[in-house]
Amino acid sequence: MSSSDPIQPHPVGAALVVGGGIGGMQAALDLAHGGIKVYLVERGPAIGGVMAQLDKTFPTNDCAMCTMAPRLVEIGRHKDIELLTLSEVERVEGEPGNFTVSVKKQPRFVDATKCTGCGACTAECPVTLPSEFDLGLGERKAIYRPFPQAVPNISTITRRGISPCEAGCPIHQSGQGYVTLIAQGRFEQALQVILRDNPIPLICGRVCTHPCTAACTRTHVDDPVNLPALKRFVTDRCPDYKLPQPTVPDRPEKIAIVGSGPAGLLCAYQLRQKGYGTTIFEALPVAGGMLAAGIPSFRLPRPLLNAELDRLRAIGIEILLEAPVGRSITLEELRKSYAAVFIAIGAHVERKLGVPGENMSGVTGGVEFLRRLNLGGPVLPGRHVLVVGGGNSALDAARAALRCGAAEVTIVYRRTGPEMPAAQREIEDAEREGIKLMFLAAPKSFQLGHGGRVAGLECLKMKLGRPDASGRPAPEPIPGSEFVIPCDAVVVSIGQVPDIDGLGERLGLATTKSGTLRADPLTLETDLPGVFAGGDCVTGPDVVVGAMLAGKKAANSIDRWLNSRDLRAGRELEGPYHTEYVVDTAGVLMQRQIPVPSLDPVTRSRTFDEVSIGYTAEQAITEAKRCLACGICCDCHLCATACQANAIDYTQMAETQELKVGAIVMAPGYELFDARLKKDLGYGRFPNVLTALEFERIMSASGPYSGHVLRPFDRKEPKRIAFLQCVGSRDCDHDYCSSVCCMYATKEAIIAKEHLGEGLQCDIFFMDLRAFGKGFEQYYHRAQDLGVRYIRSRVPKIEEVSGTRNLIVQYLAENDRKVSGEYDLVVLSVGMQPPKDVKVLAERFGVALNKFNFCGTSTFRPAESSRKGIFVAGPFAEPKDIPETVMQASAAAAQVVSLLREARGTLITPEVYPPERDVKGEEPRIGVFVCHCGTNIAGVVDVPAVVEYSKTLPNVVYVENNLYTCSNDTQEAIKTRISEHHLNRVIVASCTPRTHEPLFRNTLREAGLNAYLFEMANIRDQCSWVHMQEPEKATEKSKDLVRMAVAKSRLLQPLARRSIAVNKSSLVIGGGLAGMTAALSLAHQGFNVHLVEKQNELGGNLKHVHYLLNGEQPQAELARLWDEIRHNDRIAVYTEATIERIEGSIGDFKTTVAGGGKTTTVNHGTIIVATGAREHKPMQYLYGQDERVITQRELEERLVAGDGFLVANGKQPTVVMIQCVGSRDSEHPYCSRVCCAEAIKNALRIKELSPQTHVYVLYRDIRTYGFKEEYYTRARQQGVVFVRYDEDCKPEVAPNGKGLQVSVFDQTLGMPFTIAADAVVLSAGIQPHEDNHQLAQLLKVPLNSEGFFLEAHMKLRPVDFMTDGVFLCGLAHSPKNIEESILQAQAAAARAATILSRDSIELEGNISQVVDESCDGCAYCVDTCPYKAITLLEYKWQGSIKKVIETNDSSCKGCGCCQATCPKKGIFIRGFTLDQIEAQIHAALGVA
Amino acid sequence: MEDNFQPLIIALCCNWCSYAGADLAGVSRTQYPPSIRIVRVMCSGMVHPNLVIDAFTKGADGVLICGCHLGDCHYQEGNYKTEKRADAIKLMLADFGIEEERFRLEWVSAAEGPRFGQVVRDFTEQVRKLGVSPYKL
């Protein structure tokens, strides 16, 4: 199988890329540039992966974010890459060329089309949580962007859902919302959150039973959060609050509401907010229903109740008193005059005991007693008062009787305390005030006394029986137990019913058997159209908030009914419901609810003063901080208020979409090993033990400590840091090497020393230092030179010093001595693991995993998964570093393009612009657009003043201000203004051109203006955000910046982006494995290739490789490659050929190839350098002098030849292999990367052929990175002896009789060691070809100090040269193995294809231009140009020699080094000319 | 010297690192004095010494050039050239009677927002102490 195999006829021209890390990003860009539409699926809210979290990258110490940020922006803006963040693939169906993929997208709760990423929401958000980006070392808000450069630049809300308190509240007040704000002392905002759903919070804070607290998760820890007390606290704290005025225009419809209790009030409020007129009809002379008539003032002070009612009146709610409907006005009349009616008349009629004597003088109902008291003033029921009942009303009546002057008050209840329906707190309060409780007594009759007045209550003793319908034990009378309680008054308070008598009849409405009104429980509709009923009159007596729910529901129904909308749809979550979240309560300290202070019982029991005093601010904050933040987002809606773009959308839900793609690239990345599993290392227990990535964040300038290297425990600078290698790598659970840790630890040690000075002690504990990559060995030496100590030992255990919390690292030194050292900080180099849910992932995609649960690949198919059409990249395949990830991603892209080549270009969006207007000769007409950026700019800078000022500037003909200049509608507006005002220059005064210039330039192009007639003034990042405390100066500076932009803008000229027609063929130099692979990949992608090889046949070094560690057959593969190339019409092979000359540049090269006695000139658009390298020829260890000393390559030939070499013939031959011959020495200061694995391969082969043969490997570090580690383990198991030597003490080989004697100082044993050997095998390194220099000059590309070709960027552009259109792969780049060569070759092909797939390429306009009149050919610029883009021309003119320079537009990158060097103003960078810069400076200085 | 003298400083920042660092200072709400006026250039290596001298003679109290850290240059080696030119600029300043301390070259990466603020604070204070530019008096 190969990627050139035909697939089904009509492939889809789109590909799916899974994972937005650096691998996924590379694949996406290469695909999109190669003509394939891309869907990039990322699980998190932003792309960037782990690289975004890195501070620096090795071995160049580049800032990771600096190098990747432009790439993030490019992806975010690419027209052919659709970014699906917060998304995961659920299913993959179909065949290569035509897959159907289901992608589930989690809600962001922010409308991506509206959000501008301004961050105003984040500033307001009260919820903080540990930042994932900073690995919990720092905090973030619930609405956030993971890092400042995040793409997409859109906020996300972390929202688990509605918190249990909010769900449990009948009217869904955001408990978590106001509690969170109280905890931060933001009381006014907390009140606003409450007012969102509740217009009578003063009342509710006092009398509501608060079902929210019953749902509180904190109950599972200790006590619920005291939401009622907190609500009361904020309302008391801000007593002069107002209700929000309706924000919609008044509507013509008026609604009648009968009853002014909580149900009526809520209904009126809700309807008023929707613009309806509302009139409440109240039968009593006071408003408030049971709140006014039933609840005594010591629980609800009347001035507070009246204040709430006044607030409702203030928003236009009319309350008519003494207006009993059914008596003074009929329901029919209401129906005629009002658009709808809501009946909420409550339940005010007492239930009777039904025992003899109930009508006797001195016996009253509880409600009646309280009503008289509340409406008329204190009334003494008697001196010795009995109150019958156990509910809140009974308690209220008893406590009120005491305050009216009763000497003794006793509550008579037929069950016991725990069954009482009254609130526990009320019962306790009553007892403290001196009220007696008599349980298990049920009235049997009233005893008549003098004057017809009650004198006693005859009761029966009760006992508790089985539970009844209410779930409580039923009281059962004990026969013959009658007794009499003497008294002079009895208050019977056993509940209420609605005003049954003629209620329904009076109103013309149907009633139920229990005497309540009949209404639909969901919609509250009655039988009469337009008449709704709810509250106690429908449900029977209920708590206040139950009635409020009815009012809210009624308002909803009435609104729906009046607007002819469905009354039933979507009301499932109206009213209380149950939610529960798994809230991590581990580590939550027990902290009981703070009791609410109240008046002392003796004083208060004689007055009607309010009993409860309420929290102090300090108490409220402490109590509020007990909240566990169950919903994460607290639903306070402050972000929605802050967002002027109206982008917040709490209603978003998860969505699934189906995508059609032709192929898939999987780059889902990796997980770091969970260091907690290595218990002895103390991670998670000891605060100063960190993982390397955590330390990376600490060192980052944008990290949690702003780049100050501090240890977490005491934020002190560490003086001694230990780095522990191989944590979660190279152990029995992970028999692989994570490949990157040695170098990242080295990097972190170097950078830490840069931060804290050379005095910082950095010790790296390691087993083998695996510095195998390009430039790594030198980097390792640099670290040693800087004083980083490398200690060869695996640390088994770390202990903590109490007090200082320093760490004791115990280890065995190489000489077996036990050593321990004390450190301030320990950094664990944690290894790479497959993603946590890798098995689910593999199953969904149908790809196989290897035994380590990575998606292993094969040597010759290094980017392919087990499923055809699905390719892999990055550490998901095998632990690897950034450049290998990038190469594999590009290689995967090449494979995809090969597979889908017939559909290339079918799904990408063409760029179509109107013809460009010629502005030549026009006076500049500048339009300035000043952005508010919500409040980001306007909150500090006086934007109108900047606008007015801008109007005064020369050539400015139009100025406007925009809320968000980057929004889609403003782009349209800008286009209109350009045409209306005939603008020929545009300035946007807003944010940074680094992110927004491409957008606005595109807008100009769409309006027919040249893109370069645009300039930005960055008044956000440079004014409002950095001078927040000095608004006037920020405004002045903003004016200056606009003036500077205008000054430059007046000098702007349209710039042409030169277009070059692309020759769709490529030159590949070198016909080894890399060159052949690159050539085939390009041919499979549909491009012609000229493959030039200097030898007489293709194959290079691969011809000498006969077997591989994993058993694959290299010679069979080589034969296949030969065959494929021979039969591929697109590939022209030139053998025994050399490159004579290369002219031209990207898209259009012309090369002269000499070979076979003739020269040929070929034209091509790109070049791939794949010239390889050679085996080092040893000069030591008797090589060339004794035939028993051979190289590994020669050994392999001998073993394959089967000539009996080293085969045991009755004896036990001994082979000694010596590593690092021609590597890692002063002449070759680099690691050849492959020799360790080669030696192990051959050692295993010897053991296989002849198990008795002794094999010794003399090594310095075994560098079997990745999955090759397994073979190292296997070799040791099979008896291969590994002896470590030191560079300073190299082995010696001497003839010894018939054999050879090898002497070595064994560093592990610390003693010399002699081996009698039959053969010595040298692991000769890889050396660059000497003629690289010649080729580098032809190509104008650089070599590194060792003579290998130097790529454009070691991490992110590993196959590109700085010279556009020229690419690099294979051993010419650096030593690498077969798999890596293939990947890099395919990657080079992918990169070349991004150019070859286009018909033409546009070059950037900001490049150099020569002013011939000024240039005198001094040629200073020629040397200074980093791109060798300038040539000196000499010509004869009028008899004398003239000199002038010429620049190559295709090579010039516009850095401007030439412009700064030229003494004569003879060359400049278009768009950044000296005149333009000077104009800006002069404008800044206020000189003309 | 006026106590409340607020110097006016021209800052030439390269697009790739230090202009981005200034952006990050903004994003991070790093506060610094409103003394600088940033001119964006593609590379610190494109700043002609004459531009610096011109700025001084036209009344700038200070001139700051910011580029990528050495080795980080987007154009490979532009900032090495800047470094050499800065030495030349310092020599020229003496000829023009301008204190060398009014000119500064700093490397600021795209990740060093707070450091950019610190550079501006330090340099502003340094220039403030020197007082108003001799060319303005």
PDB file of N, CA, C and O in Angstrom, chain A residues 1237-1279:
ATOM      1  N   ALA A1237      21.464   3.136  18.960  1.00  0.00           N
ATOM      2  CA  ALA A1237      20.463   2.173  18.517  1.00  0.00           C
ATOM      3  C   ALA A1237      21.063   1.182  17.516  1.00  0.00           C
ATOM      4  O   ALA A1237      20.734  -0.015  17.532  1.00  0.00           O
ATOM      5  N   GLU A1238      21.989   1.663  16.663  1.00  0.00           N
ATOM      6  CA  GLU A1238      22.651   0.776  15.701  1.00  0.00           C
ATOM      7  C   GLU A1238      23.463  -0.289  16.431  1.00  0.00           C
ATOM      8  O   GLU A1238      23.434  -1.463  16.078  1.00  0.00           O
ATOM      9  N   ALA A1239      24.227   0.140  17.455  1.00  0.00           N
ATOM     10  CA  ALA A1239      25.040  -0.805  18.210  1.00  0.00           C
ATOM     11  C   ALA A1239      24.147  -1.847  18.865  1.00  0.00           C
ATOM     12  O   ALA A1239      24.439  -3.058  18.832  1.00  0.00           O
ATOM     13  N   ILE A1240      23.050  -1.393  19.433  1.00  0.00           N
ATOM     14  CA  ILE A1240      22.144  -2.335  20.105  1.00  0.00           C
ATOM     15  C   ILE A1240      21.503  -3.271  19.074  1.00  0.00           C
ATOM     16  O   ILE A1240      21.362  -4.475  19.298  1.00  0.00           O
ATOM     17  N   LYS A1241      21.199  -2.712  17.918  1.00  0.00           N
ATOM     18  CA  LYS A1241      20.623  -3.543  16.841  1.00  0.00           C
ATOM     19  C   LYS A1241      21.592  -4.670  16.479  1.00  0.00           C
ATOM     20  O   LYS A1241      21.221  -5.851  16.431  1.00  0.00           O
ATOM     21  N   ASN A1242      22.852  -4.303  16.280  1.00  0.00           N
ATOM     22  CA  ASN A1242      23.828  -5.311  15.879  1.00  0.00           C
ATOM     23  C   ASN A1242      24.169  -6.258  17.027  1.00  0.00           C
ATOM     24  O   ASN A1242      24.405  -7.452  16.818  1.00  0.00           O
ATOM     25  N   ALA A1243      24.185  -5.724  18.246  1.00  0.00           N
ATOM     26  CA  ALA A1243      24.447  -6.585  19.408  1.00  0.00           C
ATOM     27  C   ALA A1243      23.353  -7.641  19.522  1.00  0.00           C
ATOM     28  O   ALA A1243      23.628  -8.832  19.747  1.00  0.00           O
ATOM     29  N   LEU A1244      22.121  -7.202  19.346  1.00  0.00           N
ATOM     30  CA  LEU A1244      21.001  -8.151  19.436  1.00  0.00           C
ATOM     31  C   LEU A1244      21.082  -9.181  18.305  1.00  0.00           C
ATOM     32  O   LEU A1244      20.764 -10.348  18.492  1.00  0.00           O
ATOM     33  N   ARG A1245      21.542  -8.696  17.128  1.00  0.00           N
ATOM     34  CA  ARG A1245      21.653  -9.603  15.982  1.00  0.00           C
ATOM     35  C   ARG A1245      22.708 -10.682  16.272  1.00  0.00           C
ATOM     36  O   ARG A1245      22.504 -11.862  15.980  1.00  0.00           O
ATOM     37  N   ILE A1246      23.828 -10.240  16.868  1.00  0.00           N
ATOM     38  CA  ILE A1246      24.877 -11.203  17.210  1.00  0.00           C
ATOM     39  C   ILE A1246      24.338 -12.220  18.203  1.00  0.00           C
ATOM     40  O   ILE A1246      24.515 -13.433  18.061  1.00  0.00           O
ATOM     41  N   LYS A1247      23.625 -11.719  19.208  1.00  0.00           N
ATOM     42  CA  LYS A1247      23.080 -12.607  20.235  1.00  0.00           C
ATOM     43  C   LYS A1247      22.073 -13.587  19.622  1.00  0.00           C
ATOM     44  O   LYS A1247      21.944 -14.728  20.064  1.00  0.00           O
ATOM     45  N   GLU A1248      21.390 -13.111  18.601  1.00  0.00           N
ATOM     46  CA  GLU A1248      20.397 -13.960  17.947  1.00  0.00           C
ATOM     47  C   GLU A1248      21.105 -15.066  17.151  1.00  0.00           C
ATOM     48  O   GLU A1248      20.739 -16.242  17.210  1.00  0.00           O
ATOM     49  N   LEU A1249      22.175 -14.649  16.423  1.00  0.00           N
ATOM     50  CA  LEU A1249      22.896 -15.612  15.596  1.00  0.00           C
ATOM     51  C   LEU A1249      23.755 -16.542  16.450  1.00  0.00           C
ATOM     52  O   LEU A1249      23.966 -17.707  16.110  1.00  0.00           O
ATOM     53  N   SER A1250      24.264 -16.023  17.544  1.00  0.00           N
ATOM     54  CA  SER A1250      25.241 -16.773  18.312  1.00  0.00           C
ATOM     55  C   SER A1250      25.147 -16.375  19.774  1.00  0.00           C
ATOM     56  O   SER A1250      25.893 -15.507  20.244  1.00  0.00           O
ATOM     57  N   PRO A1251      24.215 -16.966  20.483  1.00  0.00           N
ATOM     58  CA  PRO A1251      23.951 -16.530  21.853  1.00  0.00           C
ATOM     59  C   PRO A1251      25.173 -16.617  22.769  1.00  0.00           C
ATOM     60  O   PRO A1251      25.251 -15.909  23.764  1.00  0.00           O
ATOM     61  N   GLN A1252      26.148 -17.467  22.426  1.00  0.00           N
ATOM     62  CA  GLN A1252      27.319 -17.592  23.310  1.00  0.00           C
ATOM     63  C   GLN A1252      28.290 -16.432  23.157  1.00  0.00           C
ATOM     64  O   GLN A1252      29.190 -16.265  23.976  1.00  0.00           O
ATOM     65  N   THR A1253      28.160 -15.673  22.100  1.00  0.00           N
ATOM     66  CA  THR A1253      29.102 -14.580  21.885  1.00  0.00           C
ATOM     67  C   THR A1253      28.932 -13.517  22.966  1.00  0.00           C
ATOM     68  O   THR A1253      27.822 -13.127  23.302  1.00  0.00           O
ATOM     69  N   HIS A1254      30.080 -13.125  23.524  1.00  0.00           N
ATOM     70  CA  HIS A1254      30.035 -12.042  24.507  1.00  0.00           C
ATOM     71  C   HIS A1254      30.036 -10.718  23.770  1.00  0.00           C
ATOM     72  O   HIS A1254      30.851 -10.510  22.880  1.00  0.00           O
ATOM     73  N   VAL A1255      29.148  -9.837  24.155  1.00  0.00           N
ATOM     74  CA  VAL A1255      29.122  -8.509  23.532  1.00  0.00           C
ATOM     75  C   VAL A1255      29.257  -7.450  24.613  1.00  0.00           C
ATOM     76  O   VAL A1255      28.504  -7.449  25.606  1.00  0.00           O
ATOM     77  N   TYR A1256      30.260  -6.620  24.436  1.00  0.00           N
ATOM     78  CA  TYR A1256      30.436  -5.473  25.332  1.00  0.00           C
ATOM     79  C   TYR A1256      30.178  -4.210  24.521  1.00  0.00           C
ATOM     80  O   TYR A1256      30.640  -4.089  23.393  1.00  0.00           O
ATOM     81  N   VAL A1257      29.454  -3.298  25.140  1.00  0.00           N
ATOM     82  CA  VAL A1257      29.269  -1.989  24.496  1.00  0.00           C
ATOM     83  C   VAL A1257      29.891  -0.943  25.416  1.00  0.00           C
ATOM     84  O   VAL A1257      29.461  -0.778  26.564  1.00  0.00           O
ATOM     85  N   LEU A1258      30.944  -0.304  24.930  1.00  0.00           N
ATOM     86  CA  LEU A1258      31.584   0.751  25.717  1.00  0.00           C
ATOM     87  C   LEU A1258      30.971   2.078  25.275  1.00  0.00           C
ATOM     88  O   LEU A1258      31.084   2.467  24.118  1.00  0.00           O
ATOM     89  N   TYR A1259      30.321   2.743  26.197  1.00  0.00           N
ATOM     90  CA  TYR A1259      29.497   3.900  25.812  1.00  0.00           C
ATOM     91  C   TYR A1259      29.747   5.069  26.743  1.00  0.00           C
ATOM     92  O   TYR A1259      30.354   4.928  27.805  1.00  0.00           O
ATOM     93  N   ARG A1260      29.200   6.207  26.367  1.00  0.00           N
ATOM     94  CA  ARG A1260      29.269   7.391  27.237  1.00  0.00           C
ATOM     95  C   ARG A1260      27.886   7.717  27.801  1.00  0.00           C
ATOM     96  O   ARG A1260      27.731   7.967  28.974  1.00  0.00           O
ATOM     97  N   ASP A1261      26.897   7.751  26.937  1.00  0.00           N
ATOM     98  CA  ASP A1261      25.497   7.805  27.372  1.00  0.00           C
ATOM     99  C   ASP A1261      24.766   6.955  26.354  1.00  0.00           C
ATOM    100  O   ASP A1261      25.038   7.075  25.155  1.00  0.00           O
ATOM    101  N   ILE A1262      23.878   6.111  26.811  1.00  0.00           N
ATOM    102  CA  ILE A1262      23.071   5.375  25.833  1.00  0.00           C
ATOM    103  C   ILE A1262      21.884   6.250  25.457  1.00  0.00           C
ATOM    104  O   ILE A1262      21.112   6.680  26.321  1.00  0.00           O
ATOM    105  N   ARG A1263      21.794   6.526  24.176  1.00  0.00           N
ATOM    106  CA  ARG A1263      20.765   7.482  23.733  1.00  0.00           C
ATOM    107  C   ARG A1263      19.700   6.800  22.889  1.00  0.00           C
ATOM    108  O   ARG A1263      19.496   7.134  21.718  1.00  0.00           O
ATOM    109  N   THR A1264      19.056   5.823  23.486  1.00  0.00           N
ATOM    110  CA  THR A1264      17.963   5.132  22.791  1.00  0.00           C
ATOM    111  C   THR A1264      16.664   5.831  23.154  1.00  0.00           C
ATOM    112  O   THR A1264      15.926   5.395  24.031  1.00  0.00           O
ATOM    113  N   TYR A1265      16.418   6.967  22.493  1.00  0.00           N
ATOM    114  CA  TYR A1265      15.253   7.781  22.815  1.00  0.00           C
ATOM    115  C   TYR A1265      13.985   7.148  22.250  1.00  0.00           C
ATOM    116  O   TYR A1265      14.040   6.272  21.370  1.00  0.00           O
ATOM    117  N   GLY A1266      12.870   7.578  22.771  1.00  0.00           N
ATOM    118  CA  GLY A1266      11.578   7.079  22.281  1.00  0.00           C
ATOM    119  C   GLY A1266      11.425   5.600  22.560  1.00  0.00           C
ATOM    120  O   GLY A1266      11.865   5.077  23.577  1.00  0.00           O
ATOM    121  N   PHE A1267      10.828   4.890  21.619  1.00  0.00           N
ATOM    122  CA  PHE A1267      10.546   3.471  21.820  1.00  0.00           C
ATOM    123  C   PHE A1267      11.786   2.597  21.661  1.00  0.00           C
ATOM    124  O   PHE A1267      11.724   1.392  21.866  1.00  0.00           O
ATOM    125  N   LYS A1268      12.909   3.197  21.250  1.00  0.00           N
ATOM    126  CA  LYS A1268      14.130   2.395  21.108  1.00  0.00           C
ATOM    127  C   LYS A1268      14.654   1.945  22.472  1.00  0.00           C
ATOM    128  O   LYS A1268      15.428   1.006  22.576  1.00  0.00           O
ATOM    129  N   GLU A1269      14.198   2.609  23.512  1.00  0.00           N
ATOM    130  CA  GLU A1269      14.606   2.240  24.866  1.00  0.00           C
ATOM    131  C   GLU A1269      14.353   0.754  25.143  1.00  0.00           C
ATOM    132  O   GLU A1269      15.147   0.069  25.792  1.00  0.00           O
ATOM    133  N   GLU A1270      13.236   0.290  24.625  1.00  0.00           N
ATOM    134  CA  GLU A1270      12.847  -1.106  24.824  1.00  0.00           C
ATOM    135  C   GLU A1270      13.956  -2.079  24.388  1.00  0.00           C
ATOM    136  O   GLU A1270      14.181  -3.108  25.023  1.00  0.00           O
ATOM    137  N   TYR A1271      14.646  -1.709  23.294  1.00  0.00           N
ATOM    138  CA  TYR A1271      15.683  -2.608  22.783  1.00  0.00           C
ATOM    139  C   TYR A1271      16.931  -2.554  23.655  1.00  0.00           C
ATOM    140  O   TYR A1271      17.663  -3.525  23.773  1.00  0.00           O
ATOM    141  N   TYR A1272      17.146  -1.427  24.250  1.00  0.00           N
ATOM    142  CA  TYR A1272      18.249  -1.293  25.212  1.00  0.00           C
ATOM    143  C   TYR A1272      17.977  -2.232  26.395  1.00  0.00           C
ATOM    144  O   TYR A1272      18.844  -2.991  26.828  1.00  0.00           O
ATOM    145  N   THR A1273      16.749  -2.186  26.869  1.00  0.00           N
ATOM    146  CA  THR A1273      16.351  -3.085  27.959  1.00  0.00           C
ATOM    147  C   THR A1273      16.563  -4.542  27.528  1.00  0.00           C
ATOM    148  O   THR A1273      17.123  -5.355  28.261  1.00  0.00           O
ATOM    149  N   ARG A1274      16.118  -4.829  26.311  1.00  0.00           N
ATOM    150  CA  ARG A1274      16.201  -6.211  25.833  1.00  0.00           C
ATOM    151  C   ARG A1274      17.663  -6.666  25.720  1.00  0.00           C
ATOM    152  O   ARG A1274      18.019  -7.779  26.095  1.00  0.00           O
ATOM    153  N   ALA A1275      18.513  -5.767  25.220  1.00  0.00           N
ATOM    154  CA  ALA A1275      19.929  -6.112  25.066  1.00  0.00           C
ATOM    155  C   ALA A1275      20.542  -6.454  26.419  1.00  0.00           C
ATOM    156  O   ALA A1275      21.294  -7.421  26.559  1.00  0.00           O
ATOM    157  N   ARG A1276      20.211  -5.681  27.435  1.00  0.00           N
ATOM    158  CA  ARG A1276      20.748  -5.981  28.772  1.00  0.00           C
ATOM    159  C   ARG A1276      20.218  -7.318  29.258  1.00  0.00           C
ATOM    160  O   ARG A1276      20.944  -8.119  29.844  1.00  0.00           O
ATOM    161  N   GLN A1277      18.940  -7.557  28.979  1.00  0.00           N
ATOM    162  CA  GLN A1277      18.363  -8.837  29.403  1.00  0.00           C
ATOM    163  C   GLN A1277      19.066 -10.005  28.717  1.00  0.00           C
ATOM    164  O   GLN A1277      19.204 -11.077  29.291  1.00  0.00           O
ATOM    165  N   GLN A1278      19.527  -9.761  27.492  1.00  0.00           N
ATOM    166  CA  GLN A1278      20.149 -10.858  26.763  1.00  0.00           C
ATOM    167  C   GLN A1278      21.640 -10.955  27.035  1.00  0.00           C
ATOM    168  O   GLN A1278      22.350 -11.687  26.358  1.00  0.00           O
ATOM    169  N   GLY A1279      22.109 -10.192  28.001  1.00  0.00           N
ATOM    170  CA  GLY A1279      23.482 -10.367  28.445  1.00  0.00           C
ATOM    171  C   GLY A1279      24.494  -9.463  27.780  1.00  0.00           C
ATOM    172  O   GLY A1279      25.694  -9.640  27.982  1.00  0.00           O
TER     173      GLY A1279
END
